PDB file of C-alpha atoms in Angstrom:
ATOM      1  CA  MET T  91      97.162  97.197 115.049  1.00 55.00           C
ATOM      2  CA  THR T  92      95.449  94.965 112.851  1.00 60.00           C
ATOM      3  CA  GLU T  93      93.117  93.745 115.842  1.00 66.00           C
ATOM      4  CA  TYR T  94      91.686  97.800 115.857  1.00 63.00           C
ATOM      5  CA  LEU T  95      91.613  97.852 112.138  1.00 72.00           C
ATOM      6  CA  GLN T  96      89.259  94.222 112.369  1.00 72.00           C
ATOM      7  CA  GLY T  97      86.338  96.970 115.157  1.00 77.00           C
ATOM      8  CA  ALA T  98      86.870  99.720 113.208  1.00 84.00           C
ATOM      9  CA  LYS T  99      85.070 102.367 110.306  1.00 92.00           C
ATOM     10  CA  LEU T 100      87.748 101.967 108.061  1.00 94.00           C
ATOM     11  CA  ALA T 101      88.008 104.364 104.552  1.00 96.00           C
ATOM     12  CA  TYR T 102      90.852 103.875 102.009  1.00 97.00           C
ATOM     13  CA  VAL T 103      90.240 107.119  99.523  1.00 97.00           C
ATOM     14  CA  LEU T 104      92.039 107.907  96.831  1.00 96.00           C
ATOM     15  CA  THR T 105      91.442 111.529  95.274  1.00 95.00           C
ATOM     16  CA  PHE T 106      92.428 110.245  91.490  1.00 93.00           C
ATOM     17  CA  ASP T 107      90.944 107.650  88.982  1.00 93.00           C
ATOM     18  CA  PRO T 108      93.518 103.918  89.512  1.00 91.00           C
ATOM     19  CA  SER T 109      91.733 102.177  86.727  1.00 86.00           C
ATOM     20  CA  LYS T 110      93.390 104.501  84.076  1.00 78.00           C
ATOM     21  CA  MET T 111      96.512 102.443  85.179  1.00 71.00           C
ATOM     22  CA  SER T 112      95.832  99.181  85.308  1.00 63.00           C
ATOM     23  CA  GLY T 113      98.883  97.994  87.806  1.00 73.00           C
ATOM     24  CA  LEU T 114      98.075 100.048  89.624  1.00 82.00           C
ATOM     25  CA  TRP T 115      94.265  99.138  90.017  1.00 88.00           C
ATOM     26  CA  LEU T 116      95.378  95.515  89.723  1.00 84.00           C
ATOM     27  CA  ARG T 117      97.689  96.269  92.906  1.00 83.00           C
ATOM     28  CA  ILE T 118      95.161  97.902  95.567  1.00 89.00           C
ATOM     29  CA  LYS T 119      93.301  94.969  94.626  1.00 90.00           C
ATOM     30  CA  GLU T 120      96.073  93.451  96.038  1.00 85.00           C
ATOM     31  CA  ARG T 121      96.052  94.881  99.235  1.00 86.00           C
ATOM     32  CA  LEU T 122      92.180  94.859  99.769  1.00 91.00           C
ATOM     33  CA  GLU T 123      92.523  91.367  99.322  1.00 90.00           C
ATOM     34  CA  THR T 124      95.727  91.542 101.805  1.00 86.00           C
ATOM     35  CA  TRP T 125      93.351  93.126 104.419  1.00 89.00           C
ATOM     36  CA  ARG T 126      90.573  90.840 103.930  1.00 91.00           C
ATOM     37  CA  LEU T 127      92.199  87.864 104.309  1.00 89.00           C
ATOM     38  CA  ALA T 128      93.974  89.674 107.979  1.00 88.00           C
ATOM     39  CA  GLY T 129      89.889  90.377 108.780  1.00 90.00           C
ATOM     40  CA  VAL T 130      89.974  93.799 107.975  1.00 91.00           C
ATOM     41  CA  SER T 131      86.645  95.285 105.958  1.00 93.00           C
ATOM     42  CA  ALA T 132      86.911  98.407 104.204  1.00 95.00           C
ATOM     43  CA  ASP T 133      84.123 101.530 102.557  1.00 96.00           C
ATOM     44  CA  ILE T 134      86.637 102.233  99.098  1.00 97.00           C
ATOM     45  CA  PHE T 135      85.582 106.181  98.462  1.00 97.00           C
ATOM     46  CA  ILE T 136      87.389 106.757  94.822  1.00 97.00           C
ATOM     47  CA  CYS T 137      87.040 110.053  92.643  1.00 96.00           C
ATOM     48  CA  CYS T 138      86.554 109.535  89.012  1.00 95.00           C
ATOM     49  CA  ARG T 139      84.213 110.284  86.297  1.00 95.00           C
ATOM     50  CA  ALA T 140      81.076 109.087  84.221  1.00 93.00           C
ATOM     51  CA  SER T 141      83.191 106.935  82.050  1.00 93.00           C
ATOM     52  CA  SER T 142      85.716 105.551  84.007  1.00 94.00           C
ATOM     53  CA  ALA T 143      86.368 101.765  83.928  1.00 92.00           C
ATOM     54  CA  LEU T 144      85.269 101.440  87.542  1.00 94.00           C
ATOM     55  CA  ILE T 145      81.606 101.779  86.713  1.00 93.00           C
ATOM     56  CA  TYR T 146      81.733  97.902  85.411  1.00 91.00           C
ATOM     57  CA  GLU T 147      83.918  96.842  88.707  1.00 90.00           C
ATOM     58  CA  PRO T 148      82.292  94.094  90.198  1.00 91.00           C
ATOM     59  CA  PRO T 149      82.079  94.045  93.963  1.00 90.00           C
ATOM     60  CA  LEU T 150      85.050  93.867  96.200  1.00 91.00           C
ATOM     61  CA  GLN T 151      84.490  90.928  98.408  1.00 93.00           C
ATOM     62  CA  GLY T 152      85.162  91.828 101.514  1.00 93.00           C
ATOM     63  CA  HIS T 153      84.581  95.609 101.146  1.00 95.00           C
ATOM     64  CA  ARG T 154      82.327  98.298  99.875  1.00 96.00           C
ATOM     65  CA  LEU T 155      83.425 100.471  97.156  1.00 96.00           C
ATOM     66  CA  HIS T 156      82.455 103.819  96.346  1.00 96.00           C
ATOM     67  CA  LEU T 157      82.341 105.900  93.369  1.00 97.00           C
ATOM     68  CA  LEU T 158      82.585 109.621  93.698  1.00 97.00           C
ATOM     69  CA  VAL T 159      81.615 111.062  89.882  1.00 97.00           C
ATOM     70  CA  GLY T 160      82.185 114.303  88.522  1.00 96.00           C
ATOM     71  CA  ARG T 161      83.494 115.998  85.181  1.00 95.00           C
ATOM     72  CA  THR T 162      87.227 115.573  87.187  1.00 94.00           C
ATOM     73  CA  PRO T 163      87.743 113.258  90.080  1.00 94.00           C
ATOM     74  CA  PHE T 164      88.956 117.178  91.151  1.00 94.00           C
ATOM     75  CA  ILE T 165      85.450 118.113  91.048  1.00 96.00           C
ATOM     76  CA  ALA T 166      84.103 114.780  92.048  1.00 96.00           C
ATOM     77  CA  SER T 167      86.367 115.286  95.528  1.00 96.00           C
ATOM     78  CA  PHE T 168      84.353 118.123  96.247  1.00 97.00           C
ATOM     79  CA  SER T 169      82.130 115.646  97.566  1.00 97.00           C
ATOM     80  CA  LEU T 170      84.141 113.349  99.345  1.00 97.00           C
ATOM     81  CA  PRO T 171      83.460 115.469 103.119  1.00 97.00           C
ATOM     82  CA  GLY T 172      79.505 114.506 103.061  1.00 96.00           C
ATOM     83  CA  LYS T 173      80.562 111.047 101.784  1.00 96.00           C
ATOM     84  CA  LEU T 174      82.255 110.484 104.613  1.00 97.00           C
ATOM     85  CA  ALA T 175      80.275 111.912 107.474  1.00 96.00           C
ATOM     86  CA  SER T 176      77.629 109.269 106.346  1.00 94.00           C
ATOM     87  CA  LEU T 177      79.540 106.762 107.455  1.00 93.00           C
ATOM     88  CA  ASP T 178      81.800 108.424 109.912  1.00 94.00           C
ATOM     89  CA  PRO T 179      85.218 106.172 110.107  1.00 95.00           C
ATOM     90  CA  ASP T 180      87.044 105.774 112.499  1.00 94.00           C
ATOM     91  CA  LEU T 181      90.163 106.200 110.788  1.00 95.00           C
ATOM     92  CA  ILE T 182      90.530 107.465 107.297  1.00 96.00           C
ATOM     93  CA  TYR T 183      93.909 105.671 104.589  1.00 95.00           C
ATOM     94  CA  MET T 184      93.923 108.333 101.491  1.00 96.00           C
ATOM     95  CA  ARG T 185      96.812 107.436  98.901  1.00 93.00           C
ATOM     96  CA  TYR T 186      98.246 111.227  98.489  1.00 91.00           C
ATOM     97  CA  ASN T 187      98.136 112.023  94.284  1.00 85.00           C
ATOM     98  CA  SER T 188      97.248 116.042  94.820  1.00 88.00           C
ATOM     99  CA  PRO T 189      96.370 117.923  97.928  1.00 93.00           C
ATOM    100  CA  TYR T 190      92.707 119.112  96.380  1.00 94.00           C
ATOM    101  CA  PRO T 191      91.234 121.431  99.187  1.00 95.00           C
ATOM    102  CA  PRO T 192      88.319 118.397 100.505  1.00 96.00           C
ATOM    103  CA  MET T 193      90.931 116.289 101.900  1.00 96.00           C
ATOM    104  CA  ILE T 194      92.197 119.647 103.577  1.00 96.00           C
ATOM    105  CA  GLU T 195      88.913 119.474 105.359  1.00 96.00           C
ATOM    106  CA  VAL T 196      88.458 115.224 106.220  1.00 97.00           C
ATOM    107  CA  ALA T 197      92.014 115.979 107.423  1.00 96.00           C
ATOM    108  CA  ARG T 198      90.527 117.993 110.225  1.00 96.00           C
ATOM    109  CA  ARG T 199      87.426 116.458 110.836  1.00 96.00           C
ATOM    110  CA  TRP T 200      88.391 112.343 110.857  1.00 97.00           C
ATOM    111  CA  PRO T 201      92.496 110.988 111.608  1.00 96.00           C
ATOM    112  CA  THR T 202      93.931 110.953 108.348  1.00 96.00           C
ATOM    113  CA  ILE T 203      97.033 108.652 107.161  1.00 95.00           C
ATOM    114  CA  LEU T 204      97.827 109.627 103.891  1.00 94.00           C
ATOM    115  CA  GLU T 205     100.618 107.182 102.174  1.00 93.00           C
ATOM    116  CA  ILE T 206     102.982 108.278 100.128  1.00 91.00           C
ATOM    117  CA  HIS T 207     104.371 107.334  97.096  1.00 86.00           C
ATOM    118  CA  VAL T 208     107.043 110.603  95.444  1.00 84.00           C
ATOM    119  CA  ASP T 209     108.408 113.515  96.623  1.00 86.00           C
ATOM    120  CA  ASP T 210     105.594 115.599  94.962  1.00 87.00           C
ATOM    121  CA  LYS T 211     107.557 118.656  95.095  1.00 88.00           C
ATOM    122  CA  TRP T 212     110.196 117.391  93.290  1.00 84.00           C
ATOM    123  CA  GLU T 213     107.304 115.961  90.661  1.00 82.00           C
ATOM    124  CA  TRP T 214     106.159 119.636  90.597  1.00 84.00           C
ATOM    125  CA  LYS T 215     109.364 120.275  87.025  1.00 80.00           C
ATOM    126  CA  TYR T 216     107.635 117.485  84.917  1.00 76.00           C
ATOM    127  CA  SER T 217     103.973 118.625  86.080  1.00 79.00           C
ATOM    128  CA  PRO T 218     101.579 120.156  84.541  1.00 83.00           C
ATOM    129  CA  PHE T 219     101.902 123.739  85.841  1.00 88.00           C
ATOM    130  CA  TYR T 220      98.107 123.084  87.177  1.00 86.00           C
ATOM    131  CA  TYR T 221      99.859 120.659  89.925  1.00 86.00           C
ATOM    132  CA  ARG T 222     102.017 123.430  91.314  1.00 89.00           C
ATOM    133  CA  VAL T 223      99.554 125.878  91.408  1.00 92.00           C
ATOM    134  CA  VAL T 224      97.045 123.307  94.099  1.00 91.00           C
ATOM    135  CA  GLY T 225      99.954 122.151  95.621  1.00 90.00           C
ATOM    136  CA  THR T 226     101.836 125.084  96.108  1.00 91.00           C
ATOM    137  CA  LEU T 227      98.008 126.458  97.384  1.00 93.00           C
ATOM    138  CA  PHE T 228      97.240 123.301  99.655  1.00 94.00           C
ATOM    139  CA  ARG T 229      99.873 120.970  99.926  1.00 92.00           C
ATOM    140  CA  SER T 230     101.271 122.937 103.597  1.00 91.00           C
ATOM    141  CA  SER T 231      97.312 123.354 104.800  1.00 93.00           C
ATOM    142  CA  LEU T 232      96.948 119.426 104.187  1.00 93.00           C
ATOM    143  CA  LEU T 233     100.577 117.783 105.698  1.00 91.00           C
ATOM    144  CA  THR T 234      99.873 119.963 108.682  1.00 91.00           C
ATOM    145  CA  ARG T 235      95.852 118.367 109.916  1.00 93.00           C
ATOM    146  CA  ILE T 236      97.436 114.840 109.122  1.00 93.00           C
ATOM    147  CA  ALA T 237      97.411 111.985 111.718  1.00 94.00           C
ATOM    148  CA  GLY T 238     100.416 109.937 110.420  1.00 93.00           C
ATOM    149  CA  ILE T 239     102.229 109.019 107.098  1.00 92.00           C
ATOM    150  CA  ILE T 240     103.494 105.956 105.490  1.00 91.00           C
ATOM    151  CA  MET T 241     106.089 106.334 102.840  1.00 88.00           C
ATOM    152  CA  VAL T 242     106.601 103.687 100.399  1.00 83.00           C
ATOM    153  CA  ASP T 243     110.606 104.720  99.955  1.00 77.00           C
ATOM    154  CA  PRO T 244     113.200 105.952 103.037  1.00 76.00           C
ATOM    155  CA  GLU T 245     115.081 108.017 101.010  1.00 77.00           C
ATOM    156  CA  LEU T 246     111.250 110.317 101.004  1.00 82.00           C
ATOM    157  CA  ILE T 247     111.133 109.806 105.257  1.00 81.00           C
ATOM    158  CA  GLU T 248     115.046 112.048 104.868  1.00 79.00           C
ATOM    159  CA  SER T 249     113.582 114.594 102.596  1.00 82.00           C
ATOM    160  CA  SER T 250     112.835 117.967 103.493  1.00 83.00           C
ATOM    161  CA  ASN T 251     110.182 118.334 102.337  1.00 83.00           C
ATOM    162  CA  PHE T 252     108.116 116.117 103.864  1.00 80.00           C
ATOM    163  CA  PRO T 253     106.042 116.526 106.967  1.00 65.00           C
ATOM    164  CA  VAL T 254     105.634 119.835 107.495  1.00 56.00           C
ATOM    165  CA  LYS T 255     104.225 118.809 110.942  1.00 57.00           C
ATOM    166  CA  LYS T 256     105.641 116.208 112.515  1.00 77.00           C
ATOM    167  CA  VAL T 257     103.840 113.354 112.883  1.00 86.00           C
ATOM    168  CA  PRO T 258     104.075 109.701 113.206  1.00 87.00           C
ATOM    169  CA  THR T 259     106.040 108.226 110.115  1.00 86.00           C
ATOM    170  CA  THR T 260     107.040 104.670 108.514  1.00 85.00           C
ATOM    171  CA  THR T 261     107.579 103.270 105.782  1.00 83.00           C
ATOM    172  CA  ILE T 262     105.542  99.924 104.042  1.00 79.00           C
ATOM    173  CA  THR T 263     106.780  97.748 100.786  1.00 65.00           C
ATOM    174  CA  ASN T 264     106.551  99.070  97.489  1.00 61.00           C
ATOM    175  CA  GLY T 265     104.818  95.459  96.096  1.00 54.00           C
ATOM    176  CA  ILE T 266     102.955  93.314  94.916  1.00 50.00           C
ATOM    177  CA  ARG T 267     101.485  89.573  97.355  1.00 51.00           C
ATOM    178  CA  ILE T 268     103.230  86.465  97.058  1.00 53.00           C
ATOM    179  CA  PRO T 269     100.550  83.723  96.133  1.00 57.00           C
ATOM    180  CA  ALA T 270     100.446  81.265  98.993  1.00 61.00           C
ATOM    181  CA  ASP T 271     101.624  78.733  97.075  1.00 62.00           C
ATOM    182  CA  ILE T 272     105.563  79.577  95.197  1.00 56.00           C
ATOM    183  CA  LYS T 273     107.259  77.580  96.344  1.00 59.00           C
ATOM    184  CA  TYR T 274     111.081  79.518  97.071  1.00 52.00           C
ATOM    185  CA  ASP T 275     113.071  76.286  97.752  1.00 55.00           C
ATOM    186  CA  ALA T 276     112.256  74.541  93.808  1.00 54.00           C
ATOM    187  CA  CYS T 277     114.835  74.859  91.135  1.00 55.00           C
ATOM    188  CA  ARG T 278     114.382  76.031  88.113  1.00 53.00           C
ATOM    189  CA  GLU T 279     115.988  75.652  84.913  1.00 60.00           C
ATOM    190  CA  ARG T 280     115.921  77.820  82.290  1.00 57.00           C
ATOM    191  CA  GLN T 281     115.165  76.704  78.764  1.00 64.00           C
ATOM    192  CA  PRO T 282     117.879  77.498  76.317  1.00 63.00           C
ATOM    193  CA  GLY T 283     117.022  80.952  73.777  1.00 64.00           C
ATOM    194  CA  PRO T 284     117.760  84.042  73.443  1.00 64.00           C
ATOM    195  CA  SER T 285     118.519  86.700  77.681  1.00 63.00           C
ATOM    196  CA  ARG T 286     115.362  87.337  78.843  1.00 71.00           C
ATOM    197  CA  LEU T 287     114.254  90.792  78.492  1.00 71.00           C
ATOM    198  CA  VAL T 288     114.330  93.229  81.709  1.00 73.00           C
ATOM    199  CA  LEU T 289     111.488  96.744  81.749  1.00 69.00           C
ATOM    200  CA  SER T 290     111.576  99.868  83.310  1.00 71.00           C
ATOM    201  CA  VAL T 291     109.690 102.432  82.676  1.00 65.00           C
ATOM    202  CA  GLY T 292     110.462 106.116  84.502  1.00 66.00           C
ATOM    203  CA  ASN T 293     112.961 108.851  85.758  1.00 64.00           C
ATOM    204  CA  ALA T 294     115.803 108.960  87.615  1.00 66.00           C
ATOM    205  CA  LEU T 295     113.791 110.544  90.607  1.00 64.00           C
ATOM    206  CA  PRO T 296     115.618 109.264  93.996  1.00 61.00           C
ATOM    207  CA  TRP T 297     112.324 106.979  94.981  1.00 59.00           C
ATOM    208  CA  GLN T 298     111.916 105.009  91.822  1.00 66.00           C
ATOM    209  CA  GLY T 299     114.870 102.759  92.060  1.00 70.00           C
ATOM    210  CA  ILE T 300     116.540 103.695  89.414  1.00 76.00           C
ATOM    211  CA  ASP T 301     120.145 102.210  91.602  1.00 77.00           C
ATOM    212  CA  LYS T 302     118.556  99.626  92.465  1.00 78.00           C
ATOM    213  CA  PHE T 303     117.756  98.366  88.448  1.00 78.00           C
ATOM    214  CA  PHE T 304     121.336  99.363  88.262  1.00 81.00           C
ATOM    215  CA  ALA T 305     122.941  97.031  90.844  1.00 83.00           C
ATOM    216  CA  LEU T 306     120.315  94.463  89.477  1.00 82.00           C
ATOM    217  CA  ALA T 307     122.003  94.999  85.751  1.00 82.00           C
ATOM    218  CA  LEU T 308     125.582  94.619  86.862  1.00 84.00           C
ATOM    219  CA  ARG T 309     124.500  91.317  89.378  1.00 83.00           C
ATOM    220  CA  LEU T 310     122.939  89.456  86.506  1.00 80.00           C
ATOM    221  CA  PRO T 311     124.492  89.949  82.956  1.00 79.00           C
ATOM    222  CA  ASP T 312     123.244  87.193  80.719  1.00 77.00           C
ATOM    223  CA  LEU T 313     119.680  89.232  80.883  1.00 79.00           C
ATOM    224  CA  ASP T 314     118.773  91.920  78.859  1.00 82.00           C
ATOM    225  CA  PHE T 315     117.843  95.160  81.055  1.00 79.00           C
ATOM    226  CA  HIS T 316     116.200  98.661  78.703  1.00 80.00           C
ATOM    227  CA  LEU T 317     115.423 101.425  80.541  1.00 77.00           C
ATOM    228  CA  LEU T 318     112.700 103.954  79.219  1.00 76.00           C
ATOM    229  CA  GLY T 319     111.301 108.080  80.040  1.00 70.00           C
ATOM    230  CA  LEU T 320     115.195 108.820  80.917  1.00 69.00           C
ATOM    231  CA  SER T 321     115.733 112.470  79.248  1.00 66.00           C
ATOM    232  CA  ALA T 322     118.562 112.683  77.229  1.00 66.00           C
ATOM    233  CA  ASP T 323     120.864 114.915  80.100  1.00 65.00           C
ATOM    234  CA  GLN T 324     120.073 111.663  82.547  1.00 63.00           C
TER     235      GLN T 324
END
């Protein structure tokens, strides 16, 4: 697969601004660096506002960053098909957020892989009504045109909400790139002091991994585990 991508025109598309979540943007850049080290180069298309911090982002080594600017990312996304047409990519890798209408056109014209992090139908219950409206109108049209799906959690594959049309589907680990100089066989000593803190912020939706957080807490009683974001009934 890597050998194919080394010679392909690859477009990486985000229809939202990842710089609003600094940790997410760092993880995306780590992924792009992993691609670069594997010999894969991509054109990154991001829909954002003119006030986005990405305006000041330095060039990405080995890749090309294209900012599609509009009053909102939703409005900016309508320029996406035209911008992609100038590249005419062999493959589009798109991180799924909300099924904006231009994404349907993109998936119809070019082979498109969706990277899916959440069961959006579940999240509609916790999101502004706008997301439910957009999803109800356009979700099925997008999912019936994509060429493949990558999930970040095996439980999403088992969800009855994916996919509308059967397409090749797999999972990837939702983690970070470990620096090459990390030594796994070295002994680590902890200095005396108060318990270390482990913090998770989120909700109890199954793909958020809260069950693993609880299991880890049971195995490590010397650490302080704090979980923020659950509702009273959870």
